[in-house]
Tab-separated table of C-alpha atoms in Angstrom:
chain	number	residue	atom	x	y	z
A	1	MET	CA	6.181	-25.766	-11.018
A	2	LYS	CA	7.159	-22.277	-12.098
A	3	ARG	CA	8.419	-22.207	-15.671
A	4	VAL	CA	8.211	-19.041	-17.728
A	5	ASN	CA	6.251	-17.009	-15.220
A	6	LEU	CA	7.066	-13.472	-16.063
A	7	LEU	CA	7.711	-10.835	-13.399
A	8	GLN	CA	6.865	-7.520	-14.878
A	9	LEU	CA	7.733	-5.335	-11.938
A	10	LEU	CA	11.227	-5.257	-13.389
A	11	PHE	CA	10.374	-2.280	-15.470
A	12	LEU	CA	9.743	0.316	-12.741
A	13	LEU	CA	10.432	3.844	-13.877
A	14	PHE	CA	12.320	6.369	-11.839
A	15	ALA	CA	12.596	10.150	-11.934
A	16	MET	CA	16.097	11.382	-12.692
A	17	PRO	CA	17.907	14.674	-13.344
A	18	VAL	CA	18.994	15.579	-16.858
A	19	SER	CA	22.765	15.430	-17.232
A	20	ALA	CA	25.413	14.539	-19.756
A	21	GLN	CA	26.004	11.251	-18.011
A	22	ILE	CA	23.694	9.714	-15.418
A	23	PHE	CA	25.887	6.893	-14.230
A	24	GLY	CA	29.615	6.667	-14.375
A	25	GLY	CA	32.884	7.188	-12.584
A	26	LYS	CA	34.656	5.269	-9.861
A	27	ASN	CA	32.340	6.368	-7.065
A	28	HIS	CA	29.203	5.171	-8.856
A	29	SER	CA	30.791	1.845	-9.773
A	30	GLU	CA	31.941	1.279	-6.209
A	31	LYS	CA	28.441	1.943	-4.887
A	32	LEU	CA	27.014	-0.519	-7.385
A	33	ASP	CA	29.666	-3.068	-6.388
A	34	GLN	CA	28.678	-2.656	-2.752
A	35	LEU	CA	24.968	-2.964	-3.515
A	36	ILE	CA	25.367	-6.180	-5.506
A	37	ALA	CA	28.010	-7.781	-3.288
A	38	GLY	CA	25.993	-7.039	-0.189
A	39	ASN	CA	22.767	-8.590	-1.437
A	40	TYR	CA	23.313	-11.306	-4.066
A	41	ASN	CA	24.451	-14.077	-1.705
A	42	SER	CA	21.045	-14.458	-0.046
A	43	ILE	CA	19.401	-14.665	-3.497
A	44	ALA	CA	21.598	-16.775	-5.780
A	45	PRO	CA	24.991	-18.425	-6.004
A	46	GLY	CA	25.896	-15.789	-8.577
A	47	VAL	CA	24.683	-12.837	-10.628
A	48	VAL	CA	25.827	-10.743	-13.569
A	49	PHE	CA	24.931	-7.112	-14.208
A	50	LEU	CA	25.638	-4.868	-17.184
A	51	VAL	CA	24.989	-1.148	-17.583
A	52	ALA	CA	25.414	0.731	-20.852
A	53	GLU	CA	24.991	4.425	-21.514
A	54	LYS	CA	24.898	6.096	-24.910
A	55	GLY	CA	25.922	2.873	-26.643
A	56	LYS	CA	28.904	2.153	-24.392
A	57	VAL	CA	29.204	-0.460	-21.648
A	58	ILE	CA	30.171	1.397	-18.479
A	59	TYR	CA	29.668	-1.421	-15.960
A	60	GLU	CA	29.825	-5.201	-16.411
A	61	LYS	CA	30.546	-7.594	-13.592
A	62	GLY	CA	29.905	-11.138	-12.442
A	63	VAL	CA	29.762	-11.886	-8.716
A	64	GLY	CA	29.579	-15.180	-6.859
A	65	THR	CA	29.615	-18.716	-8.230
A	66	ALA	CA	28.589	-20.147	-11.606
A	67	SER	CA	28.922	-23.792	-10.482
A	68	LYS	CA	28.840	-24.748	-6.835
A	69	GLU	CA	30.009	-28.327	-7.463
A	70	LEU	CA	33.074	-27.223	-9.419
A	71	ASN	CA	33.564	-23.991	-7.485
A	72	VAL	CA	33.664	-21.984	-10.708
A	73	PRO	CA	33.523	-18.225	-10.095
A	74	MET	CA	30.868	-16.181	-11.887
A	75	ARG	CA	32.251	-14.155	-14.779
A	76	PRO	CA	30.463	-11.534	-16.946
A	77	GLU	CA	30.537	-13.814	-20.008
A	78	MET	CA	28.605	-16.631	-18.323
A	79	ILE	CA	25.503	-17.847	-20.167
A	80	PHE	CA	22.102	-18.142	-18.482
A	81	GLN	CA	18.621	-19.232	-19.399
A	82	ILE	CA	16.686	-15.999	-19.990
A	83	GLY	CA	13.114	-17.314	-19.796
A	84	SER	CA	10.483	-14.987	-21.201
A	85	ILE	CA	12.953	-12.475	-22.613
A	86	THR	CA	12.793	-15.076	-25.420
A	87	LYS	CA	9.475	-13.488	-26.402
A	88	GLN	CA	11.338	-10.501	-27.851
A	89	TYR	CA	13.163	-12.730	-30.337
A	90	THR	CA	9.955	-14.558	-31.251
A	91	ALA	CA	8.182	-11.246	-31.825
A	92	VAL	CA	10.970	-9.946	-34.086
A	93	ALA	CA	10.907	-13.196	-36.086
A	94	VAL	CA	7.163	-12.767	-36.669
A	95	LEU	CA	7.592	-9.102	-37.611
A	96	GLN	CA	10.278	-10.033	-40.132
A	97	LEU	CA	7.746	-12.306	-41.806
A	98	VAL	CA	5.225	-9.460	-41.737
A	99	GLU	CA	7.712	-7.175	-43.489
A	100	GLN	CA	8.272	-9.889	-46.100
A	101	GLY	CA	4.529	-10.108	-46.776
A	102	LYS	CA	4.357	-13.752	-45.677
A	103	ILE	CA	1.954	-13.008	-42.839
A	104	SER	CA	-0.304	-10.183	-41.729
A	105	LEU	CA	-0.822	-8.967	-38.192
A	106	GLN	CA	-4.548	-9.241	-38.828
A	107	ASP	CA	-4.410	-12.835	-40.086
A	108	SER	CA	-6.540	-15.227	-38.081
A	109	ILE	CA	-4.469	-17.907	-36.398
A	110	SER	CA	-6.880	-20.472	-37.864
A	111	LYS	CA	-5.096	-19.772	-41.157
A	112	PHE	CA	-2.015	-21.496	-39.745
A	113	VAL	CA	-3.480	-23.824	-37.105
A	114	GLU	CA	-6.135	-25.980	-38.716
A	115	ASP	CA	-9.353	-26.702	-36.838
A	116	PHE	CA	-8.482	-24.282	-34.064
A	117	PRO	CA	-11.782	-23.472	-32.312
A	118	TYR	CA	-13.333	-20.146	-31.277
A	119	LYS	CA	-15.060	-19.779	-34.655
A	120	GLY	CA	-17.281	-17.160	-33.064
A	121	HIS	CA	-14.254	-14.943	-32.445
A	122	THR	CA	-11.188	-14.149	-34.526
A	123	ILE	CA	-7.854	-14.439	-32.778
A	124	THR	CA	-5.279	-12.547	-34.818
A	125	VAL	CA	-1.510	-12.753	-34.946
A	126	GLU	CA	-1.481	-9.310	-33.327
A	127	ASN	CA	-3.611	-10.648	-30.461
A	128	LEU	CA	-0.934	-13.273	-29.829
A	129	LEU	CA	1.899	-10.722	-29.934
A	130	THR	CA	0.138	-8.417	-27.467
A	131	HIS	CA	-1.333	-11.028	-25.062
A	132	THR	CA	-4.862	-9.942	-25.947
A	133	SER	CA	-6.062	-13.265	-27.408
A	134	GLY	CA	-7.978	-14.509	-24.386
A	135	LEU	CA	-6.105	-17.835	-24.558
A	136	VAL	CA	-5.477	-19.422	-21.181
A	137	ASP	CA	-1.839	-19.954	-20.226
A	138	TYR	CA	-0.870	-23.556	-20.945
A	139	GLU	CA	0.873	-23.707	-17.573
A	140	VAL	CA	-2.571	-24.423	-16.079
A	141	LEU	CA	-2.899	-27.656	-18.061
A	142	ASP	CA	-3.060	-30.802	-15.960
A	143	PHE	CA	-1.825	-33.855	-17.849
A	144	HIS	CA	-2.389	-36.147	-14.843
A	145	ILE	CA	1.166	-37.400	-15.324
A	146	PRO	CA	3.901	-37.207	-12.667
A	147	ASN	CA	6.657	-34.774	-13.677
A	148	ALA	CA	4.787	-33.891	-16.872
A	149	ILE	CA	7.108	-30.911	-17.388
A	150	ARG	CA	9.898	-33.380	-18.212
A	151	ILE	CA	8.038	-34.953	-21.125
A	152	ASP	CA	8.942	-33.756	-24.621
A	153	LEU	CA	5.444	-32.942	-25.763
A	154	SER	CA	5.419	-31.273	-29.158
A	155	PRO	CA	4.169	-27.691	-29.501
A	156	LYS	CA	1.227	-29.035	-31.523
A	157	GLN	CA	0.249	-31.363	-28.683
A	158	LEU	CA	0.237	-28.411	-26.308
A	159	ILE	CA	-1.730	-26.302	-28.801
A	160	ASP	CA	-4.340	-29.047	-29.138
A	161	SER	CA	-4.690	-29.052	-25.355
A	162	ILE	CA	-4.983	-25.264	-25.246
A	163	ALA	CA	-7.710	-25.433	-27.877
A	164	LYS	CA	-9.902	-27.432	-25.507
A	165	LEU	CA	-9.925	-24.651	-22.915
A	166	PRO	CA	-12.481	-21.822	-23.067
A	167	LEU	CA	-11.370	-18.295	-23.869
A	168	GLY	CA	-10.824	-16.075	-20.870
A	169	PHE	CA	-12.293	-13.073	-22.700
A	170	ILE	CA	-13.200	-11.814	-26.176
A	171	PRO	CA	-9.977	-11.209	-28.158
A	172	GLY	CA	-8.814	-7.611	-28.125
A	173	THR	CA	-10.928	-6.530	-25.157
A	174	LYS	CA	-8.417	-7.251	-22.378
A	175	TYR	CA	-4.758	-7.874	-21.742
A	176	ASN	CA	-3.693	-11.046	-19.932
A	177	TYR	CA	-0.123	-12.329	-20.073
A	178	SER	CA	-0.198	-15.915	-21.374
A	179	ASN	CA	2.665	-18.098	-22.575
A	180	SER	CA	0.196	-19.843	-24.903
A	181	ASN	CA	0.341	-16.808	-27.198
A	182	TYR	CA	4.055	-17.118	-27.860
A	183	LEU	CA	3.964	-20.900	-28.067
A	184	LEU	CA	1.518	-20.472	-30.962
A	185	LEU	CA	3.700	-17.815	-32.579
A	186	GLY	CA	6.673	-20.193	-32.642
A	187	TYR	CA	4.506	-22.861	-34.239
A	188	ILE	CA	3.297	-20.346	-36.848
A	189	ILE	CA	6.894	-19.348	-37.654
A	190	GLU	CA	7.678	-22.997	-38.373
A	191	ARG	CA	4.561	-23.432	-40.534
A	192	ILE	CA	5.324	-20.357	-42.643
A	193	THR	CA	9.079	-20.854	-43.077
A	194	GLY	CA	9.255	-24.640	-43.176
A	195	LYS	CA	12.152	-24.394	-40.716
A	196	LYS	CA	12.563	-25.254	-37.082
A	197	TYR	CA	12.087	-22.262	-34.825
A	198	SER	CA	15.668	-22.620	-33.591
A	199	GLN	CA	17.036	-22.734	-37.155
A	200	TYR	CA	15.078	-19.669	-38.205
A	201	LEU	CA	16.405	-17.673	-35.254
A	202	GLN	CA	19.974	-18.776	-35.905
A	203	GLU	CA	19.873	-17.759	-39.567
A	204	ASN	CA	17.736	-14.625	-39.406
A	205	ILE	CA	18.361	-13.161	-35.959
A	206	PHE	CA	21.413	-14.517	-34.150
A	207	MET	CA	23.811	-14.363	-37.098
A	208	PRO	CA	22.740	-10.945	-38.517
A	209	ALA	CA	22.841	-9.433	-35.023
A	210	GLY	CA	26.249	-10.963	-34.221
A	211	LEU	CA	24.911	-12.904	-31.251
A	212	THR	CA	27.621	-15.487	-30.678
A	213	ASN	CA	26.530	-16.355	-27.142
A	214	THR	CA	22.781	-16.769	-27.664
A	215	TYR	CA	21.313	-20.233	-28.160
A	216	TYR	CA	18.124	-22.202	-28.318
A	217	ASN	CA	18.417	-24.580	-25.373
A	218	GLN	CA	18.665	-28.080	-26.855
A	219	PRO	CA	19.286	-31.216	-24.771
A	220	GLY	CA	22.818	-32.527	-24.894
A	221	GLN	CA	24.349	-29.430	-26.451
A	222	ILE	CA	27.724	-28.405	-25.048
A	223	ILE	CA	27.721	-24.652	-24.397
A	224	MET	CA	30.891	-23.054	-23.098
A	225	ASN	CA	30.533	-20.817	-20.038
A	226	ARG	CA	27.032	-22.061	-19.221
A	227	ALA	CA	26.091	-21.235	-15.625
A	228	CYS	CA	24.390	-23.956	-13.579
A	229	GLY	CA	20.863	-23.262	-12.367
A	230	TYR	CA	19.765	-23.616	-8.762
A	231	THR	CA	16.649	-23.541	-6.647
A	232	LYS	CA	16.194	-23.331	-2.898
A	233	ASP	CA	14.674	-25.545	-0.267
A	234	SER	CA	14.909	-25.586	3.531
A	235	THR	CA	18.525	-26.787	3.330
A	236	GLY	CA	19.714	-24.131	0.890
A	237	ASN	CA	20.593	-24.207	-2.813
A	238	ARG	CA	20.189	-27.404	-4.814
A	239	ASN	CA	20.438	-28.277	-8.491
A	240	VAL	CA	17.337	-27.412	-10.471
A	241	GLY	CA	15.393	-30.320	-11.966
A	242	TYR	CA	15.137	-31.067	-15.671
A	243	ILE	CA	12.317	-29.511	-17.694
A	244	SER	CA	11.512	-30.090	-21.352
A	245	MET	CA	12.448	-27.200	-23.626
A	246	ASN	CA	9.771	-28.477	-26.029
A	247	GLN	CA	7.207	-27.247	-23.552
A	248	VAL	CA	8.931	-23.891	-23.095
A	249	PHE	CA	9.723	-23.463	-26.810
A	250	SER	CA	9.267	-19.988	-28.308
A	251	ALA	CA	7.889	-18.602	-25.055
A	252	GLY	CA	11.121	-19.005	-23.099
A	253	ALA	CA	13.748	-21.519	-24.303
A	254	LEU	CA	16.678	-19.211	-25.121
A	255	LEU	CA	20.025	-18.809	-23.378
A	256	SER	CA	22.226	-15.736	-23.525
A	257	ASN	CA	24.667	-13.605	-21.573
A	258	ALA	CA	24.670	-9.955	-20.584
A	259	SER	CA	26.939	-8.899	-23.440
A	260	ASP	CA	24.714	-10.538	-26.062
A	261	LEU	CA	21.603	-8.961	-24.518
A	262	PHE	CA	23.248	-5.600	-25.114
A	263	LYS	CA	24.268	-6.617	-28.652
A	264	TRP	CA	20.654	-7.627	-29.259
A	265	HIS	CA	19.543	-4.199	-28.060
A	266	GLN	CA	22.062	-2.489	-30.351
A	267	ALA	CA	21.076	-4.605	-33.370
A	268	LEU	CA	17.458	-3.611	-32.920
A	269	TYR	CA	18.215	0.096	-32.722
A	270	SER	CA	20.566	-0.019	-35.704
A	271	TYR	CA	17.637	-1.536	-37.647
A	272	LYS	CA	19.596	-4.581	-38.764
A	273	LEU	CA	16.627	-6.842	-38.105
A	274	LEU	CA	13.537	-4.698	-38.629
A	275	LYS	CA	12.638	-1.421	-40.282
A	276	LYS	CA	12.432	1.587	-37.993
A	277	GLU	CA	8.669	1.950	-38.385
A	278	THR	CA	8.119	-1.719	-37.545
A	279	LEU	CA	10.280	-1.522	-34.426
A	280	GLU	CA	8.511	1.632	-33.287
A	281	LYS	CA	5.203	-0.201	-33.540
A	282	ALA	CA	6.629	-3.066	-31.474
A	283	PHE	CA	7.544	-0.486	-28.825
A	284	THR	CA	4.039	1.031	-28.777
A	285	PRO	CA	1.549	-0.201	-26.156
A	286	PHE	CA	-1.361	-2.027	-27.730
A	287	ARG	CA	-4.685	-0.205	-27.518
A	288	LEU	CA	-7.572	-2.429	-26.510
A	289	SER	CA	-10.992	-2.232	-28.119
A	290	THR	CA	-12.112	-0.420	-24.952
A	291	GLY	CA	-9.677	2.389	-25.713
A	292	ASP	CA	-7.400	1.544	-22.787
A	293	SER	CA	-3.677	0.970	-23.249
A	294	SER	CA	-2.241	-2.388	-22.195
A	295	GLU	CA	1.404	-1.368	-21.574
A	296	TYR	CA	2.550	-4.250	-23.804
A	297	GLY	CA	3.647	-3.921	-27.423
A	298	TYR	CA	4.962	-6.780	-29.543
A	299	GLY	CA	7.228	-8.664	-27.118
A	300	TRP	CA	8.061	-5.716	-24.851
A	301	PHE	CA	6.568	-3.911	-21.886
A	302	ILE	CA	6.419	-0.152	-22.383
A	303	ARG	CA	5.849	1.949	-19.285
A	304	ASN	CA	6.183	5.503	-18.125
A	305	PHE	CA	6.606	7.156	-14.796
A	306	GLN	CA	7.072	10.884	-14.269
A	307	GLY	CA	8.086	11.377	-17.900
A	308	ASN	CA	10.619	8.546	-18.185
A	309	ARG	CA	9.726	5.922	-20.756
A	310	SER	CA	11.061	2.362	-20.381
A	311	ILE	CA	11.100	-0.617	-22.725
A	312	GLY	CA	11.958	-4.054	-21.368
A	313	HIS	CA	11.099	-7.570	-20.321
A	314	GLY	CA	11.895	-10.084	-17.629
A	315	GLY	CA	12.322	-13.828	-17.564
A	316	ALA	CA	11.636	-16.493	-14.976
A	317	ILE	CA	12.341	-20.158	-15.547
A	318	ASP	CA	13.363	-23.003	-13.245
A	319	GLY	CA	16.851	-22.273	-11.935
A	320	PHE	CA	17.203	-18.771	-13.396
A	321	ARG	CA	15.938	-15.196	-13.335
A	322	ALA	CA	16.715	-12.475	-15.877
A	323	SER	CA	15.758	-8.911	-16.653
A	324	GLU	CA	16.627	-6.153	-19.079
A	325	ILE	CA	15.322	-2.603	-19.366
A	326	TYR	CA	16.020	0.421	-21.573
A	327	PHE	CA	15.329	4.089	-20.939
A	328	PRO	CA	15.405	5.564	-24.471
A	329	GLU	CA	15.314	9.241	-23.523
A	330	LYS	CA	18.428	8.779	-21.387
A	331	ASP	CA	19.904	6.016	-23.563
A	332	ILE	CA	20.513	3.788	-20.543
A	333	PHE	CA	20.376	-0.007	-20.864
A	334	ILE	CA	20.544	-2.355	-17.868
A	335	ALA	CA	20.641	-6.162	-17.858
A	336	GLY	CA	20.753	-8.573	-14.934
A	337	LEU	CA	21.071	-12.368	-14.772
A	338	SER	CA	20.826	-14.807	-11.854
A	339	ASN	CA	21.486	-18.551	-11.609
A	340	SER	CA	18.711	-19.100	-9.065
A	341	ASP	CA	14.930	-18.991	-9.348
A	342	ASP	CA	14.595	-16.910	-6.178
A	343	ASP	CA	12.283	-14.021	-7.068
A	344	ALA	CA	14.160	-11.769	-4.656
A	345	PHE	CA	16.509	-11.190	-7.606
A	346	PHE	CA	13.976	-8.763	-9.000
A	347	ARG	CA	14.159	-6.644	-5.885
A	348	LEU	CA	17.951	-6.492	-6.329
A	349	PHE	CA	17.473	-5.599	-9.997
A	350	GLU	CA	15.127	-2.795	-8.978
A	351	ASN	CA	17.722	-1.492	-6.540
A	352	VAL	CA	20.387	-1.568	-9.265
A	353	ILE	CA	18.085	0.561	-11.421
A	354	VAL	CA	17.685	2.981	-8.527
A	355	GLN	CA	21.457	3.196	-8.088
A	356	VAL	CA	22.033	3.759	-11.806
A	357	MET	CA	19.166	6.141	-12.503
A	358	GLY	CA	19.354	8.269	-9.403
A	359	LYS	CA	16.732	8.860	-6.739
A	360	TYR	CA	14.074	6.167	-6.429
A	361	LEU	CA	11.116	8.535	-6.568
A	362	LYS	CA	10.497	12.237	-6.737
A	363	THR	CA	7.150	12.470	-5.028
A	364	SER	CA	5.481	14.606	-2.435
A	365	TYR	CA	3.763	11.522	-1.020
A	366	LYS	CA	4.723	10.698	2.537
A	367	ASP	CA	5.556	7.218	3.812
A	368	LEU	CA	4.383	6.821	7.389
A	369	LYS	CA	5.590	4.199	9.850
A	370	ILE	CA	2.700	1.801	10.536
A	371	PRO	CA	2.806	-0.825	13.321
A	372	ASP	CA	3.641	-4.309	12.040
A	373	ALA	CA	0.479	-5.752	13.593
A	374	ILE	CA	-1.673	-3.470	11.453
A	375	LEU	CA	0.359	-4.243	8.327
A	376	ASP	CA	-0.005	-7.974	9.006
A	377	SER	CA	-3.784	-7.635	9.191
A	378	TYR	CA	-3.782	-6.439	5.575
A	379	ILE	CA	-1.815	-9.424	4.234
A	380	GLY	CA	-3.930	-11.608	1.969
A	381	SER	CA	-5.586	-12.003	-1.434
A	382	TYR	CA	-8.275	-9.598	-2.605
A	383	THR	CA	-10.598	-10.373	-5.533
A	384	PHE	CA	-12.208	-7.707	-7.704
A	385	MET	CA	-15.972	-7.971	-7.308
A	386	GLU	CA	-16.498	-6.819	-10.915
A	387	ASP	CA	-13.953	-9.296	-12.308
A	388	THR	CA	-13.367	-12.313	-10.085
A	389	THR	CA	-10.674	-13.690	-12.417
A	390	ASN	CA	-8.310	-10.929	-11.285
A	391	TYR	CA	-7.016	-10.352	-7.788
A	392	ILE	CA	-4.445	-8.452	-5.718
A	393	ASN	CA	-2.065	-10.143	-3.316
A	394	ILE	CA	-0.731	-8.069	-0.434
A	395	HIS	CA	2.406	-9.196	1.375
A	396	ARG	CA	4.933	-7.648	3.753
A	397	GLU	CA	8.700	-7.353	3.546
A	398	GLY	CA	10.238	-5.713	6.577
A	399	SER	CA	8.135	-2.707	7.561
A	400	ARG	CA	6.505	-2.176	4.152
A	401	LEU	CA	3.576	-3.709	2.291
A	402	TYR	CA	3.849	-4.780	-1.349
A	403	ALA	CA	1.162	-5.590	-3.926
A	404	ASP	CA	1.135	-8.206	-6.711
A	405	LEU	CA	-1.466	-8.135	-9.497
A	406	SER	CA	-2.654	-11.504	-10.818
A	407	ASN	CA	-2.502	-10.337	-14.456
A	408	LYS	CA	1.251	-9.793	-14.023
A	409	THR	CA	1.110	-6.050	-14.851
A	410	GLY	CA	2.580	-5.313	-11.433
A	411	THR	CA	4.629	-7.376	-8.994
A	412	ASN	CA	6.245	-6.363	-5.674
A	413	MET	CA	4.802	-2.847	-5.964
A	414	PRO	CA	5.712	-0.871	-2.822
A	415	LEU	CA	2.871	0.735	-0.869
A	416	LEU	CA	3.631	4.111	0.742
A	417	ALA	CA	1.528	4.621	3.851
A	418	GLN	CA	-0.481	7.857	3.848
A	419	SER	CA	-2.470	6.789	6.915
A	420	GLN	CA	-3.165	3.527	8.725
A	421	THR	CA	-5.615	2.472	5.968
A	422	ILE	CA	-4.587	4.449	2.860
A	423	PHE	CA	-1.499	3.547	0.818
A	424	TYR	CA	-0.102	5.091	-2.352
A	425	LEU	CA	1.333	2.959	-5.220
A	426	PRO	CA	4.048	5.051	-6.911
A	427	VAL	CA	4.797	2.516	-9.672
A	428	VAL	CA	1.409	2.007	-11.367
A	429	LYS	CA	1.421	3.466	-14.883
A	430	ARG	CA	1.271	7.265	-15.054
A	431	ILE	CA	-1.973	7.213	-13.086
A	432	PRO	CA	-2.126	8.214	-9.414
A	433	THR	CA	-3.182	5.008	-7.680
A	434	THR	CA	-4.189	4.458	-4.058
A	435	ILE	CA	-5.256	1.432	-2.057
A	436	GLU	CA	-7.628	1.984	0.861
A	437	PHE	CA	-8.231	-0.979	3.160
A	438	ILE	CA	-11.794	-1.451	4.399
A	439	VAL	CA	-11.716	-2.127	8.116
A	440	GLU	CA	-14.860	-2.933	10.072
A	441	GLY	CA	-14.269	-3.357	13.773
A	442	GLU	CA	-11.131	-5.469	14.031
A	443	LYS	CA	-11.612	-7.234	10.679
A	444	VAL	CA	-10.300	-6.261	7.259
A	445	ARG	CA	-13.230	-6.710	4.869
A	446	GLY	CA	-11.608	-5.692	1.609
A	447	LEU	CA	-9.995	-2.754	-0.123
A	448	TYR	CA	-10.688	0.013	-2.600
A	449	TRP	CA	-8.465	0.252	-5.676
A	450	ILE	CA	-8.652	3.935	-6.540
A	451	GLN	CA	-7.308	5.549	-9.718
A	452	ASP	CA	-7.895	8.775	-11.617
A	453	LYS	CA	-11.598	8.904	-12.507
A	454	LYS	CA	-10.690	9.372	-16.169
A	455	HIS	CA	-9.234	5.870	-16.259
A	456	VAL	CA	-10.786	3.619	-13.640
A	457	THR	CA	-13.768	4.116	-11.410
A	458	LYS	CA	-13.650	3.242	-7.744
A	459	LYS	CA	-13.632	-0.542	-7.295
A	460	GLN	CA	-14.420	-2.471	-4.141
A	461	ASN	CA	-12.638	-5.763	-3.584
A	462	SER	CA	-13.520	-8.655	-1.344
A	463	LYS	CA	-10.846	-10.332	0.761
A	464	THR	CA	-10.807	-14.011	-0.179
A	465	SER	CA	-7.985	-15.530	1.840
A	466	THR	CA	-4.944	-14.828	3.944
A	467	PHE	CA	-1.424	-16.248	3.800
């Protein structure tokens, strides 16, 4: 069952012309209306989008249905589960405690979680914040219990289970997105403050930031304007099943609406919650011990493409999808919320970004038309020979191939065909990246993942399976 599985493609960067105002006016709003209205219905009962430029909301609209049973129309103020966007709030809570001298980024987590193993390696608070701990995501745990996700296991019970799993790598040497990191951070917040995670956020984040529509999701709580969550099966939309918020906790248990996501953004940049130097560090990609940059700071993804820097996060939890992104140089903030767990929402969100920011890509790379039969032969999963824990999934939508990376640093990345075997990935970091499929006879044997020699050497991958 998918819970807080983050989809990081949401933070694609796009080239755009410099102007006093990038998005605005009746014509732009109408085009955005048409884009959303023409695409949301196949994805979710309803969606909400907000666009702000230079500190002012210039577009905010809800489309569709918030409750199918009651036939309640979607309105901009509707409240959604935001999944892993929660990690931003958890990170800020930890950084507040750092500023107060109650915790250090270099503290070992064993200082707060007694008898935690890995004595041969030190896992620091900073490792948790940056997903460089090596801890395996607790979503892989098998409790051998039917519907285990519905059981209110305590965070400590989950932590004890995580502790029994081996590290995926030496802390600080690699980046691997894992909800276990932020589960532990929530537990540490409670140990240091003596307060429930939800209480600490209410007193130290929600209230100071003026977030009147942001909540920790607690069973039984009546929340006005809460949108119902849906999932899809062969018959269409159906109500999403219950999952325990205890198991989601500080990795993804918050609810909010588009307006409060923007207020949260404004509170951060007015330095109501953290000092400027602390926030700037949170928005700086963590540098691994290898010298490589991970594209993740403290609770945010930070990416660049053709000179445009973005800061953001996405959220995926049963019944809902969410995303927010900020382009600081242009002072453009975009938030999107969906009351369905259909991942196609992220493609719509990407298209909204394109509409707001201008042209999708400014690139001299061509995009050839390749026969569908050839594209279909490339569909499958490819494992790195040098690192079998990571793989690339290739799938097709329409007449284009897309790539998903198992470490979540790229999802639904479009491939631009340069020839029948060579494809360019325009959305990978700032590094020119190309995929070349290895074809022997009529069989696809693997692919080469090619990047600038200064960053990554040529890697051959073996094809492990097809869909």
